Every structure is written in C-alpha cells, then in structure tokens.
C-alpha cells in the first residue's frame, strides 16, 4: 500500500470533480480515516501531506494521538458515547457526529474551548445509521444556540453503499439544501458553512454536490485489521 501514491490519485480525482462543478480544490479537505490501520500507516498519511486524520473509536484515537499528537488535525467521526466525552474532547479539532442533546450537554460540560461540530444527519433514513432525520435538524441546531462550547460548522452524512449514482447525488444534494437553510438563519452559534460527506466509493459525487470534507479510508490507507 503506497499511501503517497494513493493520496496523489485521490487529489487528482477531487480536482477533476471540482473542475466539473466549477469549484476551487482549496475548498475541499481530505480526511484520512485511519480506523483500520496502524499508527505507522497513519504516519505515512501525514508524511504524504494528509494532515487531517479521522478516527471512529476512542481507543484507536487515543492510541494514535499518543504517538502522533499535534502533528495531525484530529477528526472524531464515529458515534461518541456520552460517558467517553471526557477522554477525547480536548484532544480533537472536529467532531463529525453530534446527534443528540445529551452529547451536546456533556461537551458543554467538559470542553475547555469551543469545538467545531458537524450535526450528523441520516439523510437516507436507514435504520442502521446514526444521525438525526432531516426534519429534526433545524430544531436541534436552534436548541444549541445557548451552548458556548459548540460551534455548528456544518452537516455530516453517510450515504448508503449503493451503485445508483443518481440516488447518491440526490442524498448529497438534500444535505446541501439543508445546510443552506441553516446558514440562512444567521445563528452566531451555527455558521454551518461545511459539508462532511463522501467516502471511498462516492467522494467524487459528493465533491460535485458541495462536500468540503471527504472522509477516505480504504482507498487511501488500506485496511490492515
């Protein structure tokens, strides 16, 4: 697995998608999802210039953080249990999975500084996925207005793993429309300018539909365990 070559290939694909959508590639950040790889492979991503690293589980994150620490910009992209907030909240730069008030309250209690958060949206209404339903998002964002430690910078979704590209495009388009509705509210606590969407199988479509963060695991760093 040549991570540097993979990163270059993915960047070229992102650039092409940006050109098709008349976007600037600087608008899109590549997050290496290192959940299934070692600390050493995560280091290879950093060496290849991919400074944004994403982890799904507390244990995996803390293990890599101990070795790589402040070399990386850290994204927690998995469901975060309320009881484990204290372990990670002051070590991460972004949380991609804010989806309930109890989690927000614990972040407010434990965070030492405002945290950049994405609201997780179950845009395809799959029972197996975490996240709020589309109609629940704006009321939830409004409830967060009084929280000092939470900055809602955008929305995140995980599209279903399907081959139908038009369906995928529609899901990403729906998330972008919802983001624009929240942005229009002009809430100081929720600028909501970002979209975290797109993975190894669908990131090009996500970029065409406005993704500003794409989360790539297998295609970039592989899968070791």
CSV table of N, CA and C in Angstrom, one decimal, residues 31-119:
chain,number,residue,atom,x,y,z
A,31,UNK,N,-9.8,14.0,4.5
A,31,UNK,CA,-9.6,13.4,5.8
A,31,UNK,C,-9.2,11.9,5.7
A,32,UNK,N,-8.1,11.5,6.1
A,32,UNK,CA,-7.7,10.1,6.1
A,32,UNK,C,-8.3,9.3,7.3
A,33,UNK,N,-9.2,8.4,7.0
A,33,UNK,CA,-9.8,7.6,8.0
A,33,UNK,C,-8.9,6.4,8.4
A,34,UNK,N,-8.4,6.5,9.6
A,34,UNK,CA,-7.3,5.5,9.9
A,34,UNK,C,-7.8,4.5,10.9
A,35,UNK,N,-9.1,4.3,11.0
A,35,UNK,CA,-9.7,3.3,11.9
A,35,UNK,C,-9.1,1.9,11.8
A,36,UNK,N,-8.9,1.5,10.6
A,36,UNK,CA,-8.5,0.1,10.4
A,36,UNK,C,-7.0,-0.1,10.0
A,37,UNK,N,-6.2,0.9,10.4
A,37,UNK,CA,-4.8,0.8,10.1
A,37,UNK,C,-3.9,1.2,11.4
A,38,UNK,N,-2.7,0.8,11.3
A,38,UNK,CA,-1.8,1.1,12.4
A,38,UNK,C,-1.3,2.5,12.5
A,39,UNK,N,-0.7,2.8,13.7
A,39,UNK,CA,-0.1,4.1,13.9
A,39,UNK,C,0.9,4.4,12.8
A,40,UNK,N,1.7,3.4,12.4
A,40,UNK,CA,2.7,3.6,11.4
A,40,UNK,C,2.1,4.0,10.0
A,41,UNK,N,1.0,3.4,9.7
A,41,UNK,CA,0.3,3.8,8.4
A,41,UNK,C,-0.3,5.1,8.5
A,42,UNK,N,-0.8,5.5,9.6
A,42,UNK,CA,-1.4,6.8,9.8
A,42,UNK,C,-0.2,7.9,9.7
A,43,UNK,N,0.9,7.5,10.1
A,43,UNK,CA,2.1,8.4,10.0
A,43,UNK,C,2.4,8.6,8.5
A,44,UNK,N,2.3,7.5,7.7
A,44,UNK,CA,2.5,7.6,6.2
A,44,UNK,C,1.6,8.6,5.6
A,45,UNK,N,0.3,8.7,6.1
A,45,UNK,CA,-0.6,9.6,5.6
A,45,UNK,C,-0.1,11.1,5.8
A,46,UNK,N,0.3,11.3,7.1
A,46,UNK,CA,0.9,12.6,7.4
A,46,UNK,C,2.1,12.9,6.5
A,47,UNK,N,3.0,11.9,6.3
A,47,UNK,CA,4.1,12.1,5.5
A,47,UNK,C,3.8,12.5,4.1
A,48,UNK,N,2.6,12.0,3.6
A,48,UNK,CA,2.1,12.3,2.3
A,48,UNK,C,1.4,13.6,2.2
A,49,UNK,N,1.4,14.4,3.3
A,49,UNK,CA,0.8,15.7,3.3
A,49,UNK,C,-0.7,15.7,3.7
A,50,UNK,N,-1.2,14.5,4.1
A,50,UNK,CA,-2.6,14.5,4.5
A,50,UNK,C,-2.7,14.7,6.0
A,51,UNK,N,-2.9,15.9,6.4
A,51,UNK,CA,-2.8,16.3,7.8
A,51,UNK,C,-4.0,16.0,8.6
A,52,UNK,N,-5.1,15.8,7.9
A,52,UNK,CA,-6.4,15.6,8.6
A,52,UNK,C,-6.6,14.1,8.8
A,53,UNK,N,-6.6,13.6,10.1
A,53,UNK,CA,-6.8,12.2,10.3
A,53,UNK,C,-8.2,12.0,11.1
A,54,UNK,N,-8.9,11.0,10.7
A,54,UNK,CA,-10.2,10.7,11.3
A,54,UNK,C,-10.2,9.4,12.0
A,55,UNK,N,-10.8,9.3,13.2
A,55,UNK,CA,-10.9,8.1,13.9
A,55,UNK,C,-12.3,7.9,14.4
A,56,UNK,N,-12.8,6.6,14.5
A,56,UNK,CA,-14.1,6.3,14.8
A,56,UNK,C,-14.3,5.9,16.3
A,57,UNK,N,-13.2,5.4,16.9
A,57,UNK,CA,-13.4,4.8,18.3
A,57,UNK,C,-12.4,5.5,19.2
A,58,UNK,N,-12.8,5.6,20.5
A,58,UNK,CA,-12.0,6.3,21.5
A,58,UNK,C,-10.6,5.6,21.6
A,59,UNK,N,-10.6,4.3,21.7
A,59,UNK,CA,-9.3,3.6,21.9
A,59,UNK,C,-8.4,3.8,20.8
A,60,UNK,N,-8.9,3.6,19.5
A,60,UNK,CA,-8.0,3.8,18.4
A,60,UNK,C,-7.5,5.2,18.3
A,61,UNK,N,-8.3,6.2,18.6
A,61,UNK,CA,-7.9,7.6,18.5
A,61,UNK,C,-6.8,7.9,19.6
A,62,UNK,N,-7.1,7.5,20.8
A,62,UNK,CA,-6.1,7.8,21.9
A,62,UNK,C,-4.8,7.1,21.6
A,63,UNK,N,-4.8,5.9,21.1
A,63,UNK,CA,-3.6,5.2,20.8
A,63,UNK,C,-2.7,6.0,19.7
A,64,UNK,N,-3.4,6.4,18.7
A,64,UNK,CA,-2.7,7.2,17.6
A,64,UNK,C,-2.3,8.6,18.1
A,65,UNK,N,-3.1,9.2,18.9
A,65,UNK,CA,-2.8,10.5,19.4
A,65,UNK,C,-1.6,10.5,20.3
A,66,UNK,N,-1.4,9.4,21.0
A,66,UNK,CA,-0.2,9.3,21.9
A,66,UNK,C,1.1,9.3,21.1
A,67,UNK,N,1.0,8.7,19.9
A,67,UNK,CA,2.2,8.7,19.0
A,67,UNK,C,2.3,9.9,18.1
A,68,UNK,N,1.2,10.4,17.5
A,68,UNK,CA,1.3,11.4,16.5
A,68,UNK,C,0.9,12.8,17.0
A,69,UNK,N,0.1,12.8,18.1
A,69,UNK,CA,-0.2,14.1,18.8
A,69,UNK,C,-0.6,15.2,17.9
A,70,UNK,N,0.2,16.3,18.1
A,70,UNK,CA,-0.2,17.5,17.4
A,70,UNK,C,0.3,17.6,16.0
A,71,UNK,N,0.9,16.6,15.5
A,71,UNK,CA,1.3,16.6,14.1
A,71,UNK,C,0.0,16.6,13.2
A,72,UNK,N,-1.1,16.1,13.7
A,72,UNK,CA,-2.3,15.9,12.9
A,72,UNK,C,-3.4,16.9,13.3
A,73,UNK,N,-4.3,17.2,12.4
A,73,UNK,CA,-5.6,17.8,12.7
A,73,UNK,C,-6.6,16.6,12.9
A,74,UNK,N,-7.1,16.5,14.1
A,74,UNK,CA,-7.9,15.3,14.5
A,74,UNK,C,-9.4,15.5,14.3
A,75,UNK,N,-10.0,14.5,13.7
A,75,UNK,CA,-11.4,14.4,13.5
A,75,UNK,C,-11.9,13.2,14.1
A,76,UNK,N,-12.9,13.3,15.0
A,76,UNK,CA,-13.6,12.2,15.5
A,76,UNK,C,-14.9,12.0,14.7
A,77,UNK,N,-15.0,10.9,14.0
A,77,UNK,CA,-16.1,10.7,13.0
A,77,UNK,C,-17.1,9.6,13.4
A,78,UNK,N,-16.8,8.9,14.5
A,78,UNK,CA,-17.7,7.9,14.9
A,78,UNK,C,-18.7,8.4,15.9
A,79,UNK,N,-19.7,7.5,16.2
A,79,UNK,CA,-20.6,7.8,17.3
A,79,UNK,C,-19.8,7.9,18.6
A,80,UNK,N,-20.0,9.0,19.3
A,80,UNK,CA,-19.3,9.3,20.6
A,80,UNK,C,-20.2,9.1,21.8
A,81,UNK,N,-19.9,8.1,22.6
A,81,UNK,CA,-20.7,7.8,23.8
A,81,UNK,C,-20.5,8.9,24.8
A,82,UNK,N,-21.6,9.3,25.4
A,82,UNK,CA,-21.5,10.4,26.4
A,82,UNK,C,-20.5,10.2,27.5
A,83,UNK,N,-20.4,9.0,28.0
A,83,UNK,CA,-19.5,8.7,29.1
A,83,UNK,C,-18.0,8.7,28.7
A,84,UNK,N,-17.8,8.8,27.4
A,84,UNK,CA,-16.4,8.8,26.9
A,84,UNK,C,-16.0,10.2,26.4
A,85,UNK,N,-16.9,11.2,26.5
A,85,UNK,CA,-16.5,12.5,26.0
A,85,UNK,C,-15.3,13.1,26.7
A,86,UNK,N,-15.2,12.9,28.0
A,86,UNK,CA,-14.0,13.5,28.7
A,86,UNK,C,-12.7,12.9,28.2
A,87,UNK,N,-12.7,11.8,27.6
A,87,UNK,CA,-11.4,11.2,27.2
A,87,UNK,C,-10.8,11.8,25.9
A,88,UNK,N,-11.7,12.3,25.1
A,88,UNK,CA,-11.2,12.8,23.8
A,88,UNK,C,-11.5,14.3,23.5
A,89,UNK,N,-12.4,14.9,24.1
A,89,UNK,CA,-13.0,16.1,23.7
A,89,UNK,C,-12.0,17.3,23.6
A,90,UNK,N,-11.0,17.3,24.4
A,90,UNK,CA,-10.0,18.3,24.4
A,90,UNK,C,-8.7,18.0,23.6
A,91,UNK,N,-8.8,16.9,22.9
A,91,UNK,CA,-7.7,16.5,22.0
A,91,UNK,C,-8.1,16.5,20.5
A,92,UNK,N,-9.4,16.6,20.2
A,92,UNK,CA,-9.8,16.6,18.8
A,92,UNK,C,-10.1,18.1,18.4
A,93,UNK,N,-10.0,18.2,17.1
A,93,UNK,CA,-10.3,19.5,16.4
A,93,UNK,C,-11.7,19.6,15.9
A,94,UNK,N,-12.2,18.5,15.4
A,94,UNK,CA,-13.5,18.4,14.8
A,94,UNK,C,-14.3,17.2,15.3
A,95,UNK,N,-15.6,17.4,15.6
A,95,UNK,CA,-16.5,16.2,15.9
A,95,UNK,C,-17.5,16.2,14.7
A,96,UNK,N,-17.6,15.0,14.1
A,96,UNK,CA,-18.5,14.8,12.9
A,96,UNK,C,-19.8,14.2,13.3
A,97,UNK,N,-20.1,13.9,14.5
A,97,UNK,CA,-21.2,13.0,14.9
A,97,UNK,C,-22.1,13.5,16.0
A,98,UNK,N,-22.3,14.8,16.1
A,98,UNK,CA,-23.2,15.4,17.1
A,98,UNK,C,-24.6,15.1,16.6
A,99,UNK,N,-25.3,14.3,17.5
A,99,UNK,CA,-26.7,13.9,17.0
A,99,UNK,C,-27.7,13.8,18.2
A,100,UNK,N,-27.3,14.4,19.4
A,100,UNK,CA,-28.3,14.3,20.5
A,100,UNK,C,-28.0,15.3,21.5
A,101,UNK,N,-29.0,15.8,22.2
A,101,UNK,CA,-28.8,16.9,23.2
A,101,UNK,C,-27.9,16.4,24.4
A,102,UNK,N,-28.1,15.1,24.8
A,102,UNK,CA,-27.3,14.7,25.9
A,102,UNK,C,-25.8,14.7,25.6
A,103,UNK,N,-25.4,14.5,24.4
A,103,UNK,CA,-24.0,14.6,24.0
A,103,UNK,C,-23.5,16.0,24.0
A,104,UNK,N,-24.4,16.9,23.5
A,104,UNK,CA,-24.1,18.4,23.5
A,104,UNK,C,-23.9,18.9,24.9
A,105,UNK,N,-24.7,18.4,25.8
A,105,UNK,CA,-24.6,18.9,27.2
A,105,UNK,C,-23.3,18.4,27.8
A,106,UNK,N,-22.9,17.2,27.5
A,106,UNK,CA,-21.6,16.7,28.1
A,106,UNK,C,-20.4,17.4,27.5
A,107,UNK,N,-20.5,17.7,26.2
A,107,UNK,CA,-19.4,18.5,25.5
A,107,UNK,C,-19.3,19.9,26.2
A,108,UNK,N,-20.5,20.5,26.4
A,108,UNK,CA,-20.5,21.8,27.1
A,108,UNK,C,-19.9,21.8,28.4
A,109,UNK,N,-20.1,20.7,29.1
A,109,UNK,CA,-19.5,20.5,30.5
A,109,UNK,C,-18.0,20.2,30.5
A,110,UNK,N,-17.5,19.5,29.5
A,110,UNK,CA,-16.2,19.0,29.5
A,110,UNK,C,-15.2,19.8,28.7
A,111,UNK,N,-15.7,20.5,27.6
A,111,UNK,CA,-14.7,21.1,26.7
A,111,UNK,C,-14.1,22.3,27.3
A,112,UNK,N,-12.8,22.5,27.0
A,112,UNK,CA,-12.1,23.7,27.5
A,112,UNK,C,-12.1,24.8,26.5
A,113,UNK,N,-12.6,24.6,25.3
A,113,UNK,CA,-12.7,25.6,24.3
A,113,UNK,C,-13.8,25.2,23.3
A,114,UNK,N,-14.3,26.2,22.6
A,114,UNK,CA,-15.3,25.8,21.6
A,114,UNK,C,-14.9,24.8,20.6
A,115,UNK,N,-15.7,23.8,20.3
A,115,UNK,CA,-15.4,22.7,19.5
A,115,UNK,C,-16.2,22.8,18.1
A,116,UNK,N,-15.5,22.6,17.0
A,116,UNK,CA,-16.1,22.6,15.7
A,116,UNK,C,-16.9,21.3,15.5
A,117,UNK,N,-18.2,21.4,15.4
A,117,UNK,CA,-19.0,20.2,15.3
A,117,UNK,C,-19.8,20.2,14.0
A,118,UNK,N,-20.0,19.0,13.5
A,118,UNK,CA,-20.9,18.7,12.4
A,118,UNK,C,-22.1,18.0,13.0
A,119,UNK,N,-23.3,18.4,12.6
A,119,UNK,CA,-24.5,17.6,13.0
A,119,UNK,C,-24.6,16.4,12.1
